[in-house]
């Protein structure tokens, strides 16, 4: 990085403590002025919105300070990993708008890690333990009580080397032995009490096949992978704070005591994103998918990025939300309503306005000619003139929302009521003359008369009425299914609830309305085109939609009704 660059950057506002650290390191010329980060997901599930927070940090900081961020697939456990997840991870990162420098895999370092483990064995710093995992756990001690050394702790180097080979050759059974670092069974940091470096897993790896049977643990793979790649700042979440001394320990060993301060990855931790009314654990999300409790990883109720995408969230709204919550050193529970507010703000600027009636009732304009059809102009997006306009058919018989009519309305009811006037959006002012009801008293048809001089946009048609209703023309609209989503869980923080998370699911998280009507223009859109159903909310077409059976998802309502419901 050049002098001028530094000066320019110093002018930029640094948003959080991680940026402060990175900025200081760059200013001090650490690592030769280089900035390299990585985003290291394990390909054992789809990315969720928590990952988006890490992505915005890892990629965002590299972008802002002239560095590079790589994607590293942390694929050290073949039991749960799959290429399906790898592809999904790439798609989600790109969708959020980020570009990686390189794609790396922890599995590319299996040989290097093996060689390093052999080196530690030879130096008397690692040994094969043949106890069961229960025995090992029982000897760990507590933070205030030292652990008990394993009976295998002092076994000769040659024996360790021979057994380590057996761990990988298939001669040793899964669970029969592990390789442990010989560090300090009395350390106040539990991670130093002879942590496990390798275990045996007899399962084909999606990249390395059957070459390996001994697989490195997270703590023996992550820091070294950072080091091999030249990562300068290894940014992760707070639960890794107690792992940091071990991270540094293995890197010290790798560097053989040389050049300790420069060109070594520095681990920095920030707080995780936790969202109300949902869970972030991949294990639980996988269970929801596998047990059919949701309809796949991209079910619009899921907190996965593909779920939000399918539901109609823009990547910008997710990034805006992450900016709003910021990065700190304290764990918190973030309010889902805040994410929705970010989405509303973003979609308001983007969404194309269309008309749709979700709970229809027939409106007949009795003084409008029977076979007349007018093509009216509807502005696509009042927030952006460049989005233009489209036309919508108007005729004698329309659908309007059942809720927009009330026979005996209170005084301040500004929608349709006998004797009252409203404007039909982009069309005319109509006056209600009555309605027809069935035997049970349900309104079947509403009647009104229109004022031909009140057409929107016509000179002299600016007569004001209090209410404006949306509508679609009965003969020109299309039937559609509309899916309304609510919170996936009934409790604010399912992760800390004692009950099984399945019991906490909201049984009403999906409501399907089969008999909705949309204007034709809405059907020309595709999934992830952002729509506003006027006066209702933001919507997008679902991937299940076909021309013969239209399906739309509600992304978020126009107003925060959830907050109100709970008050
Ligand atoms: P799980 O434990 O559910 O499998 P994970 O945290 O292990 O999830 P990884 O794929 O290992 O998932 O995570 C990749 C990166 O994303 C890590 O750097 C991790 O710290 C970060 N990350 C994961 N969840 C969150 C979250 N809720 N908020 C912020 N960052 C997160
Ligand atoms: Mg992980």
Coordinates of C-alpha atoms and ligand atoms in Angstrom, one line a residue:
X1 CA 0.0 0.0 0.0
X2 CA 1.3 3.4 -0.9
X3 CA 1.7 6.6 1.2
X4 CA -1.1 8.3 -0.6
X5 CA -3.4 5.4 0.0
X6 CA -2.8 5.6 3.7
X7 CA -3.5 9.3 3.8
X8 CA -6.7 8.7 1.8
X9 CA -7.8 6.0 4.1
X10 CA -7.2 7.9 7.2
X11 CA -9.9 10.3 6.1
X12 CA -12.4 7.5 5.9
X13 CA -14.7 6.9 8.9
X14 CA -13.7 3.7 10.6
X15 CA -16.9 2.0 11.7
X16 CA -15.9 -0.4 14.4
X17 CA -13.1 -1.8 16.5
X18 CA -12.0 -4.4 14.0
X19 CA -11.5 -1.6 11.4
X20 CA -9.5 0.3 14.0
X21 CA -7.2 -2.7 14.5
X22 CA -6.7 -3.3 10.8
X23 CA -6.2 0.3 10.2
X24 CA -3.5 0.6 12.9
X25 CA -1.7 -2.5 11.5
X26 CA -1.7 -1.0 8.0
X27 CA -0.5 2.3 9.2
X28 CA 2.4 0.7 11.1
X29 CA 3.4 -1.2 8.0
X30 CA 2.7 -4.6 9.6
X31 CA 2.9 -7.5 7.2
X32 CA 4.5 -5.2 4.7
X33 CA 1.2 -3.2 4.5
X34 CA -0.7 -6.3 3.3
X35 CA -4.3 -7.0 4.3
X36 CA -5.7 -10.5 3.6
X37 CA -8.8 -11.9 5.2
X38 CA -10.8 -15.1 4.6
X39 CA -14.4 -16.2 5.0
X40 CA -14.1 -19.8 6.3
X41 CA -17.5 -21.7 6.3
X42 CA -17.7 -25.4 6.9
X43 CA -19.7 -26.8 3.9
X44 CA -22.1 -28.6 6.1
X45 CA -25.2 -26.5 5.5
X46 CA -26.5 -23.5 3.8
X47 CA -25.4 -20.0 4.9
X48 CA -27.7 -18.1 7.2
X49 CA -28.0 -14.4 8.0
X50 CA -25.4 -14.8 10.8
X51 CA -22.9 -15.8 8.2
X52 CA -23.8 -12.7 6.3
X53 CA -22.5 -10.7 9.2
X54 CA -19.2 -12.5 9.0
X55 CA -19.2 -12.1 5.2
X56 CA -19.8 -8.3 5.3
X57 CA -16.9 -8.0 7.8
X58 CA -14.4 -10.3 6.0
X59 CA -15.1 -9.1 2.5
X60 CA -16.1 -5.6 3.4
X61 CA -13.0 -4.7 5.3
X62 CA -10.7 -6.2 2.6
X63 CA -12.6 -4.1 0.0
X64 CA -12.5 -0.9 2.0
X65 CA -8.8 -1.1 2.9
X66 CA -7.4 -2.4 -0.4
X67 CA -6.9 -6.0 0.6
X68 CA -8.1 -9.3 -0.5
X69 CA -10.6 -11.8 1.0
X70 CA -10.5 -15.4 0.0
X71 CA -13.2 -18.1 0.4
X72 CA -11.9 -21.0 2.4
X73 CA -14.0 -24.1 2.7
X74 CA -13.2 -25.5 6.1
X75 CA -13.8 -29.1 5.0
X76 CA -12.1 -31.1 7.7
X77 CA -15.0 -33.3 8.7
X78 CA -16.3 -35.6 5.8
X79 CA -19.3 -36.8 7.9
X80 CA -21.4 -33.7 7.4
X81 CA -19.9 -32.0 4.3
X82 CA -21.0 -32.0 0.8
X83 CA -20.4 -30.3 -2.6
X84 CA -24.1 -29.2 -2.7
X85 CA -23.3 -26.9 0.2
X86 CA -20.1 -25.6 -1.5
X87 CA -22.1 -24.5 -4.5
X88 CA -24.8 -22.9 -2.4
X89 CA -22.2 -21.0 -0.3
X90 CA -20.6 -19.5 -3.5
X91 CA -24.0 -18.5 -4.8
X92 CA -25.0 -16.7 -1.6
X93 CA -21.7 -14.8 -1.3
X94 CA -22.1 -13.5 -4.8
X95 CA -25.7 -12.7 -4.2
X96 CA -24.7 -10.5 -1.3
X97 CA -22.5 -8.7 -3.8
X98 CA -19.0 -9.8 -2.8
X99 CA -16.1 -11.3 -4.8
X100 CA -13.4 -13.6 -3.4
X101 CA -9.8 -13.5 -4.5
X102 CA -9.2 -17.2 -4.5
X103 CA -11.1 -20.3 -3.3
X104 CA -9.1 -22.4 -0.9
X105 CA -9.9 -25.6 0.9
X106 CA -8.6 -26.8 4.2
X107 CA -8.4 -30.2 2.7
X108 CA -5.7 -28.9 0.4
X109 CA -3.5 -28.7 3.5
X110 CA -4.0 -32.2 4.7
X111 CA -0.5 -33.2 3.8
X112 CA 1.1 -30.1 5.2
X113 CA -0.9 -30.5 8.4
X114 CA 0.1 -34.2 8.6
X115 CA 3.8 -33.3 8.2
X116 CA 3.5 -30.6 10.9
X117 CA 1.9 -33.2 13.2
X118 CA 4.8 -35.6 12.6
X119 CA 7.2 -32.8 13.4
X120 CA 5.5 -32.2 16.7
X121 CA 5.5 -35.9 17.5
X122 CA 9.2 -36.0 16.8
X123 CA 9.8 -33.0 19.0
X124 CA 8.0 -34.8 21.8
X125 CA 5.1 -32.4 21.6
X126 CA 2.3 -34.7 20.6
X127 CA 1.3 -38.3 21.5
X128 CA -1.2 -41.0 20.6
X129 CA -3.8 -41.5 23.3
X130 CA -5.7 -44.8 23.2
X131 CA -8.3 -43.9 25.8
X132 CA -11.9 -43.5 25.0
X133 CA -13.3 -40.0 24.5
X134 CA -15.2 -40.4 27.8
X135 CA -12.0 -41.2 29.6
X136 CA -10.2 -38.2 28.1
X137 CA -13.1 -35.9 29.0
X138 CA -13.1 -37.2 32.6
X139 CA -9.4 -36.3 32.9
X140 CA -9.8 -32.7 31.7
X141 CA -10.4 -31.3 35.2
X142 CA -12.1 -27.9 35.7
X143 CA -10.9 -24.4 35.2
X144 CA -9.9 -24.3 38.8
X145 CA -8.7 -27.9 39.1
X146 CA -5.8 -29.3 37.0
X147 CA -6.5 -32.2 34.7
X148 CA -5.0 -35.7 35.0
X149 CA -2.3 -36.7 32.6
X150 CA -3.1 -39.6 30.2
X151 CA -1.3 -42.9 30.9
X152 CA -0.1 -42.6 27.3
X153 CA 1.3 -39.2 27.6
X154 CA 5.0 -40.2 27.8
X155 CA 5.0 -42.9 25.2
X156 CA 8.1 -43.1 23.0
X157 CA 8.3 -41.1 19.8
X158 CA 8.7 -44.2 17.6
X159 CA 5.6 -45.7 19.0
X160 CA 3.7 -42.5 18.5
X161 CA 4.8 -42.3 14.8
X162 CA 3.9 -45.9 14.1
X163 CA 0.4 -45.4 15.7
X164 CA -0.2 -42.1 13.9
X165 CA 0.4 -44.0 10.6
X166 CA -2.1 -46.6 11.7
X167 CA -4.6 -43.9 12.4
X168 CA -4.5 -43.0 8.7
X169 CA -4.0 -46.4 7.1
X170 CA -7.3 -48.0 8.2
X171 CA -5.6 -50.4 10.6
X172 CA -6.8 -48.5 13.6
X173 CA -10.6 -48.3 14.2
X174 CA -12.6 -45.2 14.5
X175 CA -12.6 -44.0 18.1
X176 CA -9.7 -46.3 19.1
X177 CA -7.1 -43.5 19.3
X178 CA -6.5 -39.8 18.8
X179 CA -3.4 -37.7 18.5
X180 CA -3.1 -35.1 21.2
X181 CA -0.8 -32.1 21.7
X182 CA 1.3 -32.4 24.8
X183 CA 1.0 -29.0 26.3
X184 CA -0.1 -28.4 29.9
X185 CA -2.7 -30.4 31.8
X186 CA -2.8 -27.8 34.5
X187 CA -3.3 -24.7 32.3
X188 CA -6.0 -22.4 33.3
X189 CA -7.0 -22.3 29.7
X190 CA -8.8 -25.6 29.1
X191 CA -7.9 -25.6 25.5
X192 CA -4.3 -26.1 26.5
X193 CA -4.9 -29.3 28.3
X194 CA -3.5 -31.6 25.7
X195 CA -6.1 -30.8 23.0
X196 CA -7.0 -33.4 20.4
X197 CA -5.3 -32.7 17.0
X198 CA -6.5 -35.7 15.0
X199 CA -9.2 -38.3 15.1
X200 CA -10.1 -41.2 12.8
X201 CA -13.1 -40.8 10.5
X202 CA -13.9 -43.7 8.1
X203 CA -15.9 -41.8 5.6
X204 CA -15.2 -40.7 2.0
X205 CA -14.3 -37.1 1.8
X206 CA -16.0 -35.1 -0.9
X207 CA -12.7 -33.9 -2.3
X208 CA -9.9 -36.2 -1.1
X209 CA -11.9 -39.4 -1.4
X210 CA -10.4 -42.2 0.7
X211 CA -6.9 -40.9 0.9
X212 CA -7.2 -39.8 4.5
X213 CA -8.6 -41.5 7.5
X214 CA -7.0 -39.3 10.1
X215 CA -8.7 -35.8 10.1
X216 CA -7.4 -32.7 11.9
X217 CA -9.6 -31.0 14.5
X218 CA -10.7 -27.4 14.0
X219 CA -7.9 -26.1 16.4
X220 CA -5.2 -27.9 14.5
X221 CA -6.4 -26.8 11.1
X222 CA -7.8 -23.3 11.2
X223 CA -4.8 -21.2 12.3
X224 CA -2.4 -23.2 10.2
X225 CA -4.6 -22.8 7.1
X226 CA -4.7 -19.1 7.8
X227 CA -0.9 -19.1 8.0
X228 CA -0.3 -21.2 4.9
X229 CA -2.5 -18.8 2.9
X230 CA -0.9 -15.6 4.2
X231 CA -4.0 -14.4 6.0
X232 CA -3.1 -11.3 8.0
X233 CA -6.3 -10.8 10.0
X234 CA -8.4 -13.8 10.9
X235 CA -11.7 -12.4 11.9
X236 CA -14.1 -14.7 13.7
X237 CA -16.8 -14.7 16.4
X238 CA -16.5 -14.3 20.1
X239 CA -16.7 -18.0 21.0
X240 CA -13.2 -18.4 19.6
X241 CA -11.7 -16.0 22.2
X242 CA -10.6 -18.9 24.5
X243 CA -9.1 -20.7 21.4
X244 CA -6.9 -17.8 20.5
X245 CA -3.9 -18.8 22.7
X246 CA -3.9 -22.2 21.1
X247 CA -4.2 -20.7 17.7
X248 CA -1.1 -18.6 18.5
X249 CA 0.7 -21.6 20.0
X250 CA 0.5 -23.8 16.9
X251 CA 1.5 -20.9 14.7
X252 CA 4.5 -20.3 17.0
X253 CA 5.4 -23.9 16.5
X254 CA 5.0 -23.7 12.8
X255 CA 7.2 -20.6 12.7
X256 CA 9.9 -22.3 14.8
X257 CA 10.3 -19.2 16.9
X258 CA 11.3 -17.0 13.9
X259 CA 10.0 -13.7 13.0
X260 CA 7.2 -13.9 15.4
X261 CA 5.4 -10.6 14.9
X262 CA 5.2 -10.1 11.2
X263 CA 3.5 -12.2 8.6
X264 CA 1.4 -14.1 11.2
X265 CA -2.3 -14.1 11.2
X266 CA -3.9 -12.2 13.9
X267 CA -7.2 -13.5 15.3
X268 CA -9.9 -10.8 16.1
X269 CA -13.3 -11.7 17.4
X270 CA -16.6 -9.9 17.2
X271 CA -20.1 -10.7 18.4
X272 CA -22.4 -13.1 16.6
X273 CA -25.6 -12.2 15.0
X274 CA -28.6 -13.7 16.8
X275 CA -32.1 -13.0 15.6
X276 CA -35.3 -13.1 17.6
X277 CA -37.9 -15.8 16.8
X278 CA -35.4 -18.0 14.9
X279 CA -32.3 -20.2 15.3
X280 CA -28.9 -19.9 13.7
X281 CA -27.5 -23.4 14.5
X282 CA -26.9 -25.3 11.3
X283 CA -27.6 -28.5 13.2
X284 CA -31.1 -27.3 14.1
X285 CA -31.7 -25.8 10.6
X286 CA -30.7 -29.2 9.1
X287 CA -33.1 -31.0 11.4
X288 CA -36.0 -28.7 10.3
X289 CA -35.2 -29.5 6.6
X290 CA -34.6 -33.2 7.1
X291 CA -37.7 -33.7 9.2
X292 CA -39.9 -31.8 6.8
X293 CA -40.8 -29.2 9.3
X294 CA -40.0 -26.6 6.6
X295 CA -40.0 -27.0 2.8
X296 CA -36.2 -27.1 2.3
X297 CA -33.3 -24.9 3.0
X298 CA -34.8 -22.1 1.0
X299 CA -38.2 -22.1 2.7
X300 CA -39.0 -18.4 3.0
X301 CA -39.4 -18.8 6.7
X302 CA -35.8 -20.0 7.2
X303 CA -33.1 -17.6 8.3
X304 CA -30.9 -18.9 5.5
X305 CA -29.8 -16.5 2.8
X306 CA -31.5 -18.6 0.1
X307 CA -34.6 -18.4 2.3
X308 CA -34.5 -14.6 2.5
X309 CA -33.8 -14.4 -1.2
X310 CA -36.8 -16.6 -2.1
X311 CA -38.9 -14.6 0.2
X312 CA -38.0 -11.4 -1.7
X313 CA -35.4 -9.8 0.5
X314 CA -32.8 -7.8 -1.5
X315 CA -29.2 -8.3 -0.7
X316 CA -29.0 -4.6 0.0
X317 CA -31.6 -4.9 2.8
X318 CA -29.6 -7.6 4.5
X319 CA -26.4 -5.5 4.2
X320 CA -28.2 -2.5 5.5
X321 CA -29.4 -4.4 8.6
X322 CA -25.9 -5.6 9.3
X323 CA -24.7 -2.0 9.1
X324 CA -27.4 -1.1 11.6
X325 CA -26.5 -3.6 14.2
X326 CA -22.8 -3.1 13.9
X327 CA -19.9 -5.1 15.4
X328 CA -19.1 -5.1 19.1
X329 CA -17.5 -7.4 21.7
X330 CA -20.8 -8.2 23.4
X331 CA -23.3 -10.8 22.4
X332 CA -26.8 -9.6 21.8
X333 CA -30.1 -10.7 20.5
X334 CA -31.0 -8.7 17.4
X335 CA -34.6 -7.8 16.7
X336 CA -36.2 -9.4 13.7
X337 CA -38.3 -6.2 13.4
X338 CA -35.2 -4.3 12.7
X339 CA -34.3 -6.5 9.8
X340 CA -37.8 -6.0 8.5
X341 CA -37.5 -2.2 8.8
X342 CA -34.3 -2.4 6.8
X343 CA -36.0 -4.4 4.1
X344 CA -39.0 -2.0 4.0
X345 CA -36.7 1.0 3.6
X346 CA -34.7 -0.7 0.8
X347 CA -37.7 -2.2 -1.0
X348 CA -39.5 1.1 -0.9
X349 CA -36.9 2.5 -3.2
X350 CA -36.8 -0.5 -5.5
X351 CA -40.2 -2.2 -5.7
X352 CA -42.5 -2.0 -8.7
X353 CA -46.0 -1.1 -7.6
X354 CA -48.7 -3.4 -8.7
X355 CA -52.3 -4.0 -7.7
X356 CA -53.4 -7.2 -6.0
X357 CA -56.5 -8.1 -4.0
X358 CA -55.9 -10.8 -1.4
X359 CA -59.3 -11.1 0.1
X360 CA -61.7 -10.2 -2.7
X361 CA -65.2 -8.9 -2.8
X362 CA -67.0 -7.8 -6.0
X363 CA -67.6 -4.1 -6.7
X364 CA -70.0 -3.1 -9.5
X365 CA -69.9 0.4 -10.9
X366 CA -73.6 0.6 -11.9
X367 CA -73.3 3.7 -14.1
X368 CA -70.2 2.5 -16.0
X369 CA -71.0 1.0 -19.5
X370 CA -71.0 -2.8 -19.5
X371 CA -68.5 -3.5 -22.3
X372 CA -66.3 -0.6 -21.8
X373 CA -62.6 -1.1 -20.9
X374 CA -60.2 1.7 -20.3
X375 CA -56.4 1.4 -20.2
X376 CA -55.2 3.4 -17.3
X377 CA -51.7 4.5 -16.5
X378 CA -50.0 3.2 -13.3
X379 CA -46.7 4.6 -12.2
X380 CA -44.3 1.8 -11.5
X381 CA -42.4 3.4 -8.7
X382 CA -43.0 6.9 -7.4
X383 CA -39.5 6.7 -5.8
X384 CA -37.8 6.3 -9.1
X385 CA -39.1 8.0 -12.3
X386 CA -36.8 5.9 -14.4
X387 CA -38.9 2.8 -13.7
X388 CA -41.6 4.2 -15.9
X389 CA -45.2 3.2 -15.9
X390 CA -47.5 0.4 -17.1
X391 CA -51.2 0.2 -17.9
X392 CA -54.0 -1.5 -16.1
X393 CA -57.5 -2.3 -17.4
X394 CA -60.5 -0.7 -15.8
X395 CA -64.0 -1.9 -16.3
X396 CA -67.5 -2.0 -14.7
X397 CA -66.8 -5.0 -12.4
X398 CA -63.8 -5.0 -10.1
X399 CA -62.4 -6.8 -7.1
X400 CA -61.6 -4.9 -4.0
X401 CA -60.5 -6.0 -0.5
X402 CA -63.3 -7.2 1.7
X403 CA -61.8 -5.1 4.5
X404 CA -62.2 -2.0 2.5
X405 CA -65.9 -2.0 2.8
X406 CA -68.0 -1.6 5.9
X407 CA -71.8 -1.3 6.0
X408 CA -72.1 0.5 9.3
X409 CA -68.9 2.3 9.6
X410 CA -67.7 4.5 12.4
X411 CA -67.1 8.2 11.6
X412 CA -63.4 8.1 10.9
X413 CA -63.7 5.2 8.4
X414 CA -62.2 6.5 5.2
X415 CA -62.8 3.5 3.1
X416 CA -66.0 2.4 1.4
X417 CA -69.3 2.7 3.2
X418 CA -72.8 3.4 1.8
X419 CA -73.1 7.1 0.9
X420 CA -69.3 7.6 1.2
X421 CA -66.8 8.4 -1.5
X422 CA -63.3 7.0 -2.2
X423 CA -60.9 7.2 -5.1
X424 CA -60.0 4.0 -6.9
X425 CA -56.3 4.2 -7.4
X426 CA -55.3 5.6 -10.8
X427 CA -59.0 5.7 -11.8
X428 CA -62.1 7.5 -10.6
X429 CA -63.9 8.7 -7.5
X430 CA -66.8 6.4 -6.7
X431 CA -69.7 6.7 -4.4
X432 CA -71.1 3.7 -2.6
X433 CA -74.8 3.1 -3.2
X434 CA -75.3 -0.1 -1.3
X435 CA -74.6 -3.8 -1.3
X436 CA -76.1 -7.2 -1.6
X437 CA -75.8 -9.8 1.1
X438 CA -76.4 -13.5 1.3
X439 CA -78.7 -15.1 3.8
X440 CA -76.0 -15.3 6.4
X441 CA -75.4 -11.6 6.1
X442 CA -72.1 -11.8 4.2
X443 CA -71.5 -9.1 1.6
X444 CA -71.6 -10.6 -1.9
X445 CA -71.5 -7.5 -4.0
X446 CA -71.0 -3.8 -3.4
X447 CA -72.5 -1.2 -5.7
X448 CA -71.3 2.3 -6.5
X449 CA -71.5 5.0 -9.1
X450 CA -68.5 6.7 -10.6
X451 CA -67.9 10.4 -11.3
X452 CA -66.7 10.5 -15.0
X453 CA -65.1 13.9 -14.4
X454 CA -62.8 12.6 -11.6
X455 CA -60.4 10.5 -13.6
X456 CA -56.9 10.6 -12.2
X457 CA -54.6 12.9 -14.1
X458 CA -57.5 14.7 -15.9
X459 CA -57.6 18.5 -15.6
X460 CA -59.9 19.5 -12.8
X461 CA -59.9 16.0 -11.3
X462 CA -58.1 16.9 -8.2
X463 CA -61.2 16.8 -6.0
X464 CA -60.0 15.4 -2.7
X465 CA -61.5 12.4 -1.0
X466 CA -60.1 10.9 2.2
X467 CA -59.5 7.3 1.1
X468 CA -57.9 5.6 -1.9
X469 CA -58.5 1.9 -2.6
X470 CA -56.7 -0.5 -4.8
X471 CA -58.6 -2.8 -7.1
X472 CA -58.3 -5.1 -10.1
X473 CA -60.6 -5.5 -13.0
X474 CA -62.6 -8.8 -12.7
X475 CA -62.4 -9.7 -16.3
X476 CA -58.7 -8.7 -16.7
X477 CA -57.0 -9.9 -13.6
X478 CA -55.4 -13.3 -12.9
X479 CA -55.9 -15.6 -10.0
X480 CA -53.0 -16.2 -7.8
X481 CA -51.9 -18.0 -4.7
X482 CA -50.3 -15.8 -2.1
X483 CA -48.2 -17.1 0.8
X484 CA -48.0 -15.1 3.9
X485 CA -45.2 -15.8 6.4
X486 CA -45.0 -15.2 10.0
X487 CA -42.2 -15.9 12.6
X488 CA -40.9 -19.4 12.4
X489 CA -40.8 -19.8 16.2
X490 CA -43.3 -18.6 18.8
X491 CA -40.7 -17.6 21.4
X492 CA -38.3 -14.8 21.2
X493 CA -35.1 -16.8 21.8
X494 CA -35.6 -20.5 21.0
X495 CA -31.9 -21.2 21.5
X496 CA -32.1 -20.6 25.3
X497 CA -35.4 -22.4 25.8
X498 CA -35.3 -25.6 27.7
X499 CA -37.9 -27.3 25.5
X500 CA -37.0 -29.0 22.3
X501 CA -36.9 -26.4 19.6
X502 CA -39.4 -28.4 17.5
X503 CA -42.1 -27.7 20.2
X504 CA -41.5 -24.0 19.8
X505 CA -42.3 -23.8 16.2
X506 CA -45.1 -21.3 15.3
X507 CA -47.9 -23.5 13.7
X508 CA -49.2 -20.4 11.8
X509 CA -45.9 -19.4 10.3
X510 CA -47.3 -20.1 6.8
X511 CA -50.7 -19.0 5.6
X512 CA -51.7 -19.8 2.1
X513 CA -54.4 -17.6 0.4
X514 CA -55.6 -19.5 -2.7
X515 CA -58.1 -17.1 -4.1
X516 CA -56.2 -13.8 -4.7
X517 CA -56.3 -11.7 -7.8
X518 CA -53.4 -9.8 -9.3
X519 CA -53.2 -7.5 -12.3
X520 CA -51.7 -9.0 -15.4
X521 CA -48.6 -6.9 -15.2
X522 CA -47.6 -8.7 -12.0
X523 CA -47.5 -12.0 -13.9
X524 CA -44.8 -10.7 -16.3
X525 CA -42.4 -10.5 -13.3
X526 CA -40.1 -13.3 -12.1
X527 CA -38.8 -14.5 -8.8
X528 CA -36.7 -11.9 -7.0
X529 CA -38.2 -9.0 -9.0
X530 CA -39.2 -6.8 -6.1
X531 CA -42.9 -5.9 -6.0
X532 CA -45.1 -3.8 -3.8
X533 CA -48.7 -4.9 -3.7
X534 CA -50.1 -1.5 -3.1
X535 CA -51.4 -0.8 0.4
X536 CA -50.4 -4.4 1.5
X537 CA -46.7 -5.0 1.4
X538 CA -43.7 -6.2 -0.5
X539 CA -43.9 -9.4 -2.5
X540 CA -42.0 -11.4 -5.0
X541 CA -43.0 -14.3 -7.3
X542 CA -42.1 -17.7 -5.8
X543 CA -40.1 -20.2 -7.7
X544 CA -43.1 -22.6 -7.6
X545 CA -45.1 -20.1 -9.8
X546 CA -46.1 -21.1 -13.3
X547 CA -48.3 -19.2 -15.8
X548 CA -51.1 -21.5 -15.0
X549 CA -50.7 -21.2 -11.3
X550 CA -49.2 -18.0 -10.1
X551 CA -47.6 -17.9 -6.6
X552 CA -46.4 -14.9 -4.7
X553 CA -44.5 -14.6 -1.4
X554 CA -45.0 -11.8 1.0
X555 CA -41.6 -10.5 1.9
X556 CA -42.8 -8.1 4.6
X557 CA -45.9 -6.0 5.2
X558 CA -45.9 -2.3 4.7
X559 CA -46.1 -1.6 8.4
X560 CA -44.8 -3.4 11.5
X561 CA -47.9 -5.2 12.5
X562 CA -45.9 -7.7 14.5
X563 CA -44.8 -5.1 17.0
X564 CA -48.4 -4.0 17.5
X565 CA -49.7 -7.5 17.9
X566 CA -47.5 -8.0 20.9
X567 CA -48.4 -4.9 22.7
Ligands
LIG1 P1 -22.6 -24.0 13.3 O1 -21.9 -24.1 14.6 O2 -24.0 -23.8 13.4 O3 -22.2 -25.1 12.3 P2 -20.6 -22.2 12.5 O4 -20.4 -21.0 13.2 O5 -19.7 -23.3 12.9 O6 -22.1 -22.7 12.6 P3 -19.2 -22.0 10.0 O7 -19.5 -22.4 8.7 O8 -18.0 -22.6 10.7 O9 -20.5 -22.0 10.9 O10 -19.0 -20.4 10.1 C1 -18.2 -19.7 9.1 C2 -17.9 -18.3 9.6 O11 -19.1 -17.6 9.9 C3 -17.2 -18.3 10.9 O12 -16.1 -17.4 10.9 C4 -18.2 -18.0 12.0 O13 -17.6 -17.3 13.0 C5 -19.1 -17.1 11.2 N1 -20.5 -17.1 11.7 C6 -21.3 -18.2 11.9 N2 -22.4 -17.9 12.5 C7 -22.4 -16.6 12.8 C8 -23.3 -15.7 13.4 N3 -24.4 -16.1 13.9 N4 -22.9 -14.4 13.4 C9 -21.7 -14.0 12.9 N5 -20.8 -14.8 12.3 C10 -21.2 -16.1 12.3
LIG2 MG1 -17.8 -24.0 12.5

